[in-house]
mmCIF file of C-alpha atoms and ligand atoms in Angstrom:
data_model
loop_
_atom_site.group_PDB
_atom_site.id
_atom_site.type_symbol
_atom_site.label_atom_id
_atom_site.label_comp_id
_atom_site.label_asym_id
_atom_site.label_seq_id
_atom_site.Cartn_x
_atom_site.Cartn_y
_atom_site.Cartn_z
ATOM 1 C CA MET A 1 0.348 -0.021 0.162
ATOM 2 C CA SER A 2 1.197 3.506 -0.764
ATOM 3 C CA VAL A 3 1.631 5.584 2.331
ATOM 4 C CA LYS A 4 0.012 8.618 1.867
ATOM 5 C CA HIS A 5 1.257 12.705 2.105
ATOM 6 C CA PHE A 6 0.963 15.748 2.031
ATOM 7 C CA LEU A 7 2.434 17.495 -0.338
ATOM 8 C CA ASN A 8 -0.196 19.541 -2.515
ATOM 9 C CA THR A 9 -4.162 20.309 -1.876
ATOM 10 C CA GLN A 10 -4.352 18.855 -5.039
ATOM 11 C CA ASP A 11 -3.598 15.686 -3.980
ATOM 12 C CA TRP A 12 -6.424 15.550 -1.558
ATOM 13 C CA SER A 13 -10.288 15.367 -1.860
ATOM 14 C CA ARG A 14 -12.831 17.711 -0.968
ATOM 15 C CA PRO A 15 -14.372 16.241 1.205
ATOM 16 C CA GLU A 16 -10.608 15.141 2.569
ATOM 17 C CA LEU A 17 -9.541 18.445 2.815
ATOM 18 C CA ASP A 18 -13.328 19.335 4.249
ATOM 19 C CA ALA A 19 -12.438 17.079 7.340
ATOM 20 C CA LEU A 20 -8.811 18.656 7.848
ATOM 21 C CA LEU A 21 -10.582 21.785 8.325
ATOM 22 C CA ASP A 22 -13.167 20.423 11.119
ATOM 23 C CA GLN A 23 -10.349 19.082 12.454
ATOM 24 C CA ALA A 24 -8.879 21.634 13.131
ATOM 25 C CA ARG A 25 -11.781 23.824 14.408
ATOM 26 C CA ALA A 26 -12.117 21.630 16.626
ATOM 27 C CA PHE A 27 -8.180 21.760 18.032
ATOM 28 C CA LYS A 28 -8.515 25.201 17.866
ATOM 29 C CA GLN A 29 -11.070 24.699 20.328
ATOM 30 C CA THR A 30 -9.489 22.039 22.669
ATOM 31 C CA LYS A 31 -5.987 22.813 22.715
ATOM 32 C CA LEU A 32 -4.808 19.720 23.781
ATOM 33 C CA GLY A 33 -4.682 15.764 22.179
ATOM 34 C CA ASP A 34 -2.888 12.961 22.094
ATOM 35 C CA GLN A 35 -2.940 12.119 18.560
ATOM 36 C CA LEU A 36 0.503 12.111 18.015
ATOM 37 C CA LYS A 37 1.561 10.632 22.062
ATOM 38 C CA GLY A 38 5.071 8.802 21.642
ATOM 39 C CA LYS A 39 5.607 9.762 17.840
ATOM 40 C CA ALA A 40 7.616 11.673 16.292
ATOM 41 C CA VAL A 41 8.073 14.099 13.406
ATOM 42 C CA ALA A 42 11.215 15.350 11.601
ATOM 43 C CA LEU A 43 10.951 19.127 10.724
ATOM 44 C CA VAL A 44 13.768 19.733 7.482
ATOM 45 C CA PHE A 45 14.357 23.193 7.015
ATOM 46 C CA PHE A 46 16.320 24.110 3.624
ATOM 47 C CA ASN A 47 15.483 27.477 4.069
ATOM 48 C CA PRO A 48 14.467 29.878 7.436
ATOM 49 C CA SER A 49 11.132 30.497 8.845
ATOM 50 C CA MET A 50 8.861 32.270 11.639
ATOM 51 C CA ARG A 51 5.633 30.879 11.403
ATOM 52 C CA THR A 52 6.101 26.667 10.347
ATOM 53 C CA ARG A 53 9.056 26.008 12.151
ATOM 54 C CA THR A 54 7.232 27.137 15.239
ATOM 55 C CA SER A 55 3.750 26.031 14.759
ATOM 56 C CA PHE A 56 4.721 22.300 14.029
ATOM 57 C CA GLU A 57 6.939 22.715 16.812
ATOM 58 C CA LEU A 58 4.384 22.938 19.351
ATOM 59 C CA GLY A 59 1.518 21.676 17.197
ATOM 60 C CA THR A 60 3.987 18.571 17.929
ATOM 61 C CA PHE A 61 3.776 18.881 21.244
ATOM 62 C CA GLN A 62 0.363 19.758 21.909
ATOM 63 C CA LEU A 63 -0.598 16.523 20.781
ATOM 64 C CA GLY A 64 1.823 14.542 22.656
ATOM 65 C CA GLY A 65 4.278 13.797 20.447
ATOM 66 C CA HIS A 66 7.978 14.945 20.196
ATOM 67 C CA ALA A 67 9.573 17.549 17.302
ATOM 68 C CA VAL A 68 13.279 17.454 16.294
ATOM 69 C CA VAL A 69 14.919 20.460 13.756
ATOM 70 C CA LEU A 70 16.989 19.679 10.851
ATOM 71 C CA GLN A 71 18.064 22.260 8.289
ATOM 72 C CA PRO A 72 20.920 20.233 6.434
ATOM 73 C CA GLY A 73 24.054 22.239 5.391
ATOM 74 C CA LYS A 74 23.641 23.995 8.245
ATOM 75 C CA ASP A 75 23.471 22.074 11.403
ATOM 76 C CA ALA A 76 22.893 18.695 8.904
ATOM 77 C CA TRP A 77 24.922 16.921 6.553
ATOM 78 C CA PRO A 78 24.494 18.287 2.709
ATOM 79 C CA ILE A 79 22.114 16.476 0.841
ATOM 80 C CA GLU A 80 23.080 14.900 -2.609
ATOM 81 C CA PHE A 81 19.864 14.493 -4.017
ATOM 82 C CA ASP A 82 20.734 13.680 -8.632
ATOM 83 C CA LEU A 83 20.276 9.962 -8.998
ATOM 84 C CA GLY A 84 23.954 8.345 -10.625
ATOM 85 C CA THR A 85 26.371 11.442 -9.484
ATOM 86 C CA VAL A 86 29.306 10.777 -8.163
ATOM 87 C CA MET A 87 29.789 12.917 -4.496
ATOM 88 C CA ASP A 88 33.040 14.037 -4.207
ATOM 89 C CA GLY A 89 31.509 17.906 -3.900
ATOM 90 C CA ASP A 90 30.258 19.407 -1.524
ATOM 91 C CA THR A 91 27.451 16.839 -0.691
ATOM 92 C CA GLU A 92 28.050 14.276 2.499
ATOM 93 C CA GLU A 93 25.125 11.940 1.580
ATOM 94 C CA HIS A 94 21.877 10.750 -0.377
ATOM 95 C CA ILE A 95 19.142 12.103 -0.138
ATOM 96 C CA ALA A 96 18.237 7.868 -0.589
ATOM 97 C CA GLU A 97 19.698 7.407 2.698
ATOM 98 C CA VAL A 98 18.260 10.445 4.598
ATOM 99 C CA ALA A 99 14.925 9.880 3.685
ATOM 100 C CA LYS A 100 14.910 6.029 4.735
ATOM 101 C CA VAL A 101 17.105 6.137 8.037
ATOM 102 C CA LEU A 102 14.535 9.530 9.679
ATOM 103 C CA ALA A 103 11.235 6.849 9.078
ATOM 104 C CA ARG A 104 13.429 4.752 11.341
ATOM 105 C CA TYR A 105 13.495 7.760 13.765
ATOM 106 C CA ALA A 106 10.109 9.656 12.781
ATOM 107 C CA ASP A 107 7.439 9.116 12.037
ATOM 108 C CA ILE A 108 5.960 12.024 10.076
ATOM 109 C CA LEU A 109 9.126 13.603 7.804
ATOM 110 C CA ALA A 110 7.994 17.617 7.246
ATOM 111 C CA VAL A 111 10.535 19.105 3.986
ATOM 112 C CA ARG A 112 10.569 22.939 3.328
ATOM 113 C CA ALA A 113 13.030 23.870 0.287
ATOM 114 C CA PHE A 114 12.064 26.723 -2.347
ATOM 115 C CA PRO A 115 12.952 26.725 -5.634
ATOM 116 C CA LYS A 116 17.072 27.666 -6.807
ATOM 117 C CA PHE A 117 15.758 30.329 -8.399
ATOM 118 C CA VAL A 118 18.158 29.612 -11.322
ATOM 119 C CA ASP A 119 16.395 28.235 -14.045
ATOM 120 C CA TRP A 120 12.222 27.236 -13.442
ATOM 121 C CA GLN A 121 11.911 23.713 -15.487
ATOM 122 C CA ILE A 122 14.250 22.398 -12.782
ATOM 123 C CA ASP A 123 12.753 23.928 -9.835
ATOM 124 C CA ARG A 124 9.013 23.312 -11.432
ATOM 125 C CA GLN A 125 9.914 19.520 -10.567
ATOM 126 C CA ASP A 126 10.020 20.192 -6.769
ATOM 127 C CA ARG A 127 12.878 17.553 -7.174
ATOM 128 C CA VAL A 128 13.710 17.658 -3.072
ATOM 129 C CA LEU A 129 9.975 17.345 -1.876
ATOM 130 C CA ALA A 130 9.407 14.281 -4.947
ATOM 131 C CA ALA A 131 12.713 12.708 -3.764
ATOM 132 C CA PHE A 132 11.678 12.679 0.338
ATOM 133 C CA ALA A 133 8.644 11.400 -0.794
ATOM 134 C CA LYS A 134 9.826 9.079 -3.524
ATOM 135 C CA TYR A 135 12.091 7.259 -0.449
ATOM 136 C CA SER A 136 10.396 7.644 2.645
ATOM 137 C CA PRO A 137 8.498 4.632 3.935
ATOM 138 C CA VAL A 138 6.304 6.853 5.774
ATOM 139 C CA PRO A 139 4.080 10.701 5.463
ATOM 140 C CA VAL A 140 5.397 13.359 4.415
ATOM 141 C CA ILE A 141 4.360 17.733 4.343
ATOM 142 C CA ASN A 142 5.291 19.603 2.640
ATOM 143 C CA MET A 143 6.209 22.928 4.726
ATOM 144 C CA GLU A 144 6.389 25.075 1.672
ATOM 145 C CA THR A 145 8.751 24.626 -1.627
ATOM 146 C CA ILE A 146 6.872 25.764 -4.918
ATOM 147 C CA THR A 147 3.680 25.225 -3.507
ATOM 148 C CA HIS A 148 2.498 25.785 0.533
ATOM 149 C CA PRO A 149 -0.888 24.027 1.073
ATOM 150 C CA CYS A 150 -0.604 24.223 4.410
ATOM 151 C CA GLN A 151 -0.732 28.298 4.347
ATOM 152 C CA GLU A 152 -3.954 27.692 2.724
ATOM 153 C CA LEU A 153 -5.765 25.474 4.686
ATOM 154 C CA ALA A 154 -4.477 28.422 7.458
ATOM 155 C CA HIS A 155 -6.491 30.454 4.263
ATOM 156 C CA ILE A 156 -9.694 28.974 4.556
ATOM 157 C CA LEU A 157 -9.827 28.969 7.835
ATOM 158 C CA ALA A 158 -9.197 31.739 8.537
ATOM 159 C CA LEU A 159 -12.170 33.246 5.875
ATOM 160 C CA GLN A 160 -14.650 31.321 6.732
ATOM 161 C CA GLU A 161 -14.128 32.389 10.175
ATOM 162 C CA HIS A 162 -14.279 35.918 8.893
ATOM 163 C CA PHE A 163 -17.565 35.464 6.458
ATOM 164 C CA GLY A 164 -19.168 32.786 9.390
ATOM 165 C CA THR A 165 -19.529 29.950 6.862
ATOM 166 C CA THR A 166 -17.490 27.387 5.341
ATOM 167 C CA ASP A 167 -19.959 27.644 2.323
ATOM 168 C CA LEU A 168 -17.621 30.629 -0.171
ATOM 169 C CA ARG A 169 -18.466 30.237 -3.486
ATOM 170 C CA GLY A 170 -19.448 32.969 -4.832
ATOM 171 C CA LYS A 171 -16.904 34.908 -2.955
ATOM 172 C CA LYS A 172 -15.277 37.847 -5.135
ATOM 173 C CA TYR A 173 -11.005 36.838 -5.160
ATOM 174 C CA VAL A 174 -8.473 39.149 -6.024
ATOM 175 C CA LEU A 175 -5.322 37.535 -5.813
ATOM 176 C CA THR A 176 -3.031 40.695 -6.160
ATOM 177 C CA TRP A 177 0.736 40.358 -7.166
ATOM 178 C CA THR A 178 2.507 43.377 -4.442
ATOM 179 C CA TYR A 179 6.393 44.716 -4.840
ATOM 180 C CA HIS A 180 9.176 43.692 -2.698
ATOM 181 C CA PRO A 181 12.847 44.462 -3.733
ATOM 182 C CA LYS A 182 14.088 40.517 -4.503
ATOM 183 C CA PRO A 183 12.072 37.985 -7.005
ATOM 184 C CA LEU A 184 10.069 36.013 -4.292
ATOM 185 C CA ASN A 185 8.590 32.354 -4.728
ATOM 186 C CA THR A 186 5.672 31.908 -6.133
ATOM 187 C CA ALA A 187 4.297 28.870 -4.017
ATOM 188 C CA VAL A 188 2.174 30.972 -1.709
ATOM 189 C CA ALA A 189 0.511 32.704 -5.211
ATOM 190 C CA ASN A 190 0.000 29.268 -7.186
ATOM 191 C CA SER A 191 -1.076 27.273 -3.688
ATOM 192 C CA ALA A 192 -3.826 31.071 -3.114
ATOM 193 C CA LEU A 193 -4.917 30.169 -7.157
ATOM 194 C CA THR A 194 -5.777 26.391 -6.753
ATOM 195 C CA ILE A 195 -7.393 26.710 -3.358
ATOM 196 C CA ALA A 196 -9.628 29.689 -4.358
ATOM 197 C CA THR A 197 -10.585 28.382 -7.267
ATOM 198 C CA ARG A 198 -10.714 24.806 -5.137
ATOM 199 C CA MET A 199 -13.408 26.714 -2.650
ATOM 200 C CA GLY A 200 -16.092 27.945 -5.822
ATOM 201 C CA MET A 201 -14.819 31.333 -5.288
ATOM 202 C CA ASP A 202 -14.786 33.391 -8.566
ATOM 203 C CA VAL A 203 -11.121 34.502 -8.499
ATOM 204 C CA THR A 204 -9.143 37.431 -10.027
ATOM 205 C CA LEU A 205 -5.410 37.080 -10.541
ATOM 206 C CA LEU A 206 -4.157 40.661 -10.687
ATOM 207 C CA CYS A 207 -0.726 41.394 -11.733
ATOM 208 C CA PRO A 208 1.600 43.749 -14.191
ATOM 209 C CA THR A 209 1.802 42.030 -17.046
ATOM 210 C CA PRO A 210 1.813 39.013 -18.633
ATOM 211 C CA ASP A 211 4.962 38.259 -16.731
ATOM 212 C CA TYR A 212 3.788 37.774 -13.510
ATOM 213 C CA ILE A 213 0.893 35.067 -14.949
ATOM 214 C CA LEU A 214 1.238 31.967 -13.263
ATOM 215 C CA ASP A 215 3.292 28.638 -13.878
ATOM 216 C CA GLU A 216 0.746 26.638 -16.432
ATOM 217 C CA ARG A 217 1.197 23.378 -14.150
ATOM 218 C CA TYR A 218 -0.975 26.099 -11.505
ATOM 219 C CA MET A 219 -3.304 28.139 -14.059
ATOM 220 C CA GLY A 220 -4.350 24.516 -15.170
ATOM 221 C CA TRP A 221 -5.124 23.372 -12.248
ATOM 222 C CA ALA A 222 -7.262 26.272 -10.893
ATOM 223 C CA GLN A 223 -9.751 25.620 -14.640
ATOM 224 C CA ASP A 224 -9.785 22.174 -13.592
ATOM 225 C CA ASN A 225 -10.885 22.891 -10.153
ATOM 226 C CA VAL A 226 -13.351 26.167 -11.177
ATOM 227 C CA ALA A 227 -14.541 23.224 -13.877
ATOM 228 C CA GLU A 228 -16.132 21.415 -10.629
ATOM 229 C CA SER A 229 -16.077 24.049 -8.270
ATOM 230 C CA GLY A 230 -18.474 26.086 -10.123
ATOM 231 C CA GLY A 231 -16.434 29.913 -9.560
ATOM 232 C CA SER A 232 -13.864 31.118 -11.944
ATOM 233 C CA LEU A 233 -10.973 32.634 -13.160
ATOM 234 C CA GLN A 234 -9.760 35.422 -15.083
ATOM 235 C CA VAL A 235 -6.682 37.417 -14.782
ATOM 236 C CA SER A 236 -6.287 41.231 -14.838
ATOM 237 C CA HIS A 237 -3.781 43.804 -14.761
ATOM 238 C CA ASP A 238 -6.220 46.167 -14.202
ATOM 239 C CA ILE A 239 -5.589 46.787 -10.874
ATOM 240 C CA ALA A 240 -8.980 49.431 -10.067
ATOM 241 C CA SER A 241 -11.801 47.029 -11.574
ATOM 242 C CA ALA A 242 -9.638 44.232 -10.239
ATOM 243 C CA TYR A 243 -10.599 45.279 -6.608
ATOM 244 C CA ALA A 244 -14.540 46.285 -7.511
ATOM 245 C CA GLY A 245 -16.883 44.980 -5.094
ATOM 246 C CA ALA A 246 -14.356 42.465 -4.145
ATOM 247 C CA ASP A 247 -14.466 40.313 -0.730
ATOM 248 C CA VAL A 248 -10.978 38.841 -0.004
ATOM 249 C CA VAL A 249 -7.606 40.493 -1.457
ATOM 250 C CA TYR A 250 -4.315 38.322 -0.826
ATOM 251 C CA ALA A 251 -1.780 39.964 -1.449
ATOM 252 C CA LYS A 252 1.643 38.371 -2.566
ATOM 253 C CA SER A 253 4.917 39.278 -4.731
ATOM 254 C CA TRP A 254 6.690 37.096 -6.732
ATOM 255 C CA GLY A 255 8.888 36.688 -9.799
ATOM 256 C CA ALA A 256 8.393 36.984 -13.723
ATOM 257 C CA LEU A 257 8.883 33.097 -14.569
ATOM 258 C CA PRO A 258 10.347 33.816 -17.668
ATOM 259 C CA PHE A 259 13.167 35.927 -16.123
ATOM 260 C CA PHE A 260 14.673 32.806 -13.717
ATOM 261 C CA GLY A 261 18.029 32.980 -13.731
ATOM 262 C CA ASN A 262 18.518 36.329 -15.591
ATOM 263 C CA TRP A 263 17.168 38.537 -12.543
ATOM 264 C CA GLY A 264 18.832 41.293 -13.986
ATOM 265 C CA PRO A 265 16.417 42.804 -16.687
ATOM 266 C CA GLU A 266 13.171 42.031 -14.319
ATOM 267 C CA LYS A 267 14.716 43.907 -11.702
ATOM 268 C CA PRO A 268 13.199 47.488 -13.919
ATOM 269 C CA ILE A 269 10.528 46.085 -15.010
ATOM 270 C CA ARG A 270 9.192 44.861 -11.373
ATOM 271 C CA ASP A 271 10.029 48.409 -9.839
ATOM 272 C CA GLN A 272 7.916 50.370 -12.309
ATOM 273 C CA TYR A 273 4.641 48.427 -10.561
ATOM 274 C CA LYS A 274 5.645 49.434 -7.328
ATOM 275 C CA HIS A 275 2.153 51.582 -7.005
ATOM 276 C CA PHE A 276 0.705 47.615 -6.324
ATOM 277 C CA ILE A 277 1.156 48.198 -3.166
ATOM 278 C CA VAL A 278 -2.444 47.367 -1.354
ATOM 279 C CA ASP A 279 -2.995 51.188 0.172
ATOM 280 C CA GLU A 280 -6.728 52.153 1.884
ATOM 281 C CA ALA A 281 -7.630 53.831 -1.245
ATOM 282 C CA LYS A 282 -7.749 50.708 -3.051
ATOM 283 C CA MET A 283 -9.701 48.749 -0.346
ATOM 284 C CA ALA A 284 -12.299 50.924 -0.908
ATOM 285 C CA LEU A 285 -12.910 50.474 -3.607
ATOM 286 C CA THR A 286 -14.062 46.713 -2.601
ATOM 287 C CA ASN A 287 -16.737 45.250 -0.925
ATOM 288 C CA ASN A 288 -16.222 45.646 2.462
ATOM 289 C CA GLY A 289 -13.703 43.059 2.128
ATOM 290 C CA VAL A 290 -11.792 41.300 3.971
ATOM 291 C CA PHE A 291 -7.163 40.950 3.211
ATOM 292 C CA SER A 292 -4.630 39.013 4.118
ATOM 293 C CA HIS A 293 -1.107 37.917 3.317
ATOM 294 C CA CYS A 294 0.549 34.800 4.638
ATOM 295 C CA LEU A 295 3.131 36.770 6.113
ATOM 296 C CA PRO A 296 6.327 37.792 6.490
ATOM 297 C CA LEU A 297 5.053 41.013 5.080
ATOM 298 C CA ARG A 298 7.371 44.760 4.373
ATOM 299 C CA ARG A 299 5.255 47.218 5.442
ATOM 300 C CA ASN A 300 4.487 50.203 3.442
ATOM 301 C CA VAL A 301 6.456 47.892 1.074
ATOM 302 C CA LYS A 302 3.716 45.092 -0.250
ATOM 303 C CA ALA A 303 0.785 46.508 2.360
ATOM 304 C CA THR A 304 0.538 50.050 3.905
ATOM 305 C CA ASP A 305 0.275 50.447 7.618
ATOM 306 C CA GLY A 306 -3.600 51.620 7.607
ATOM 307 C CA VAL A 307 -4.285 48.128 5.682
ATOM 308 C CA MET A 308 -1.909 46.552 8.269
ATOM 309 C CA ASP A 309 -3.488 47.985 11.492
ATOM 310 C CA SER A 310 -7.017 47.677 10.166
ATOM 311 C CA PRO A 311 -10.174 45.684 11.167
ATOM 312 C CA ALA A 312 -10.359 44.223 7.720
ATOM 313 C CA CYS A 313 -6.360 42.634 8.014
ATOM 314 C CA ILE A 314 -6.912 38.852 9.197
ATOM 315 C CA ALA A 315 -3.145 37.707 9.046
ATOM 316 C CA ILE A 316 -2.578 36.835 12.116
ATOM 317 C CA ASN A 317 -5.767 35.004 12.066
ATOM 318 C CA GLU A 318 -4.100 32.740 9.217
ATOM 319 C CA ALA A 319 -0.662 33.171 10.944
ATOM 320 C CA GLU A 320 -2.520 31.520 14.275
ATOM 321 C CA ASN A 321 -4.187 28.636 12.326
ATOM 322 C CA ARG A 322 -0.822 27.449 10.866
ATOM 323 C CA LEU A 323 -0.703 25.652 14.285
ATOM 324 C CA HIS A 324 -4.432 24.053 14.376
ATOM 325 C CA VAL A 325 -4.337 22.939 10.335
ATOM 326 C CA GLN A 326 -0.539 21.695 10.822
ATOM 327 C CA LYS A 327 -1.717 19.806 13.628
ATOM 328 C CA ALA A 328 -5.073 18.612 11.897
ATOM 329 C CA ILE A 329 -2.856 17.406 8.921
ATOM 330 C CA MET A 330 -0.716 15.287 11.613
ATOM 331 C CA ALA A 331 -3.165 13.784 12.848
ATOM 332 C CA ALA A 332 -4.938 12.478 10.049
ATOM 333 C CA LEU A 333 -1.134 11.538 8.433
ATOM 334 C CA ALA A 334 -0.145 9.346 11.648
ATOM 335 C CA ASN A 335 -3.300 7.769 12.255
ATOM 336 C CA PRO A 336 -4.749 6.541 9.144
HETATM 337 N N1 CP B 401 3.939 32.072 6.311
HETATM 338 C C1 CP B 401 5.053 31.312 6.318
HETATM 339 O O1 CP B 401 5.159 29.659 5.934
HETATM 340 O O2 CP B 401 6.061 31.817 7.127
HETATM 341 P P1 CP B 401 7.563 31.355 7.650
HETATM 342 O O3 CP B 401 8.547 31.627 6.270
HETATM 343 O O4 CP B 401 8.025 32.261 8.753
HETATM 344 O O5 CP B 401 7.423 29.574 8.470
#
């Protein structure tokens, strides 16, 4: 029997996702449980984190388990992922051994591995996560690679709480690109598009130019999702019409895919669109809309102080919900 991982929400059925959200609501009411009693979780971080690391470690503890954090290349040996390599470079051990050994100690492995931002055709293979899933005989959780499925569930839970219903169909949802001085990962944008369409919302992807449209895999998932859920999907480069009447504004910055590996020419293009910042004037165009962001967020670059400090901002609720949804995911995977 193949092991069930949590790599992308798209791999999970809608009833399974709804059950995770219901369990997360229950964990929010009752903090402690024994679903991970006597169990261990290995958290493997190739990139920095504040929310993800803290919420996974504390969530494991609150369910009676123990979490171990490893940072390959820092406090653990650097790992080789290519097959057939003569390992005479910097890597000290192969993922084939790492995943199997960790699985002898831990009941769940979780992985954060951002793209390298050099060649999108390689990055889009999600090779680190795929290799852990291939070699691990225990469940693997995606803690953000080229998607961020834990963030997706936390985001949806926060929206369901805000609107007082689990049925988000028909809500006008704007995923807006925002400026950032560096080209960032597309993971949260891919994920927002995926889950918002899955929930049947009417989704607008607002970005400066066609170069900022997301990878065809995630645009395709979104198209599949709207066909199933009855939502809709459109791309816009016009700020005013995209914000008009919106119920939800979700902001994220990301680098333009055609410039992966050659970011020099992208910077002056990106610098022309600092006005995509989420501000009070744009939010005033919405239907008393709610604002959120995955965090971390650079204030007065991605969103203004006024928006972040307004009652419309539910980013802190979303961050809190990371704890609850991840406990639900771990409890489900550890007790199939
Ligand atoms: N949103 C999120 O994943 O935050 P961290 O990068 O701090 O983990």
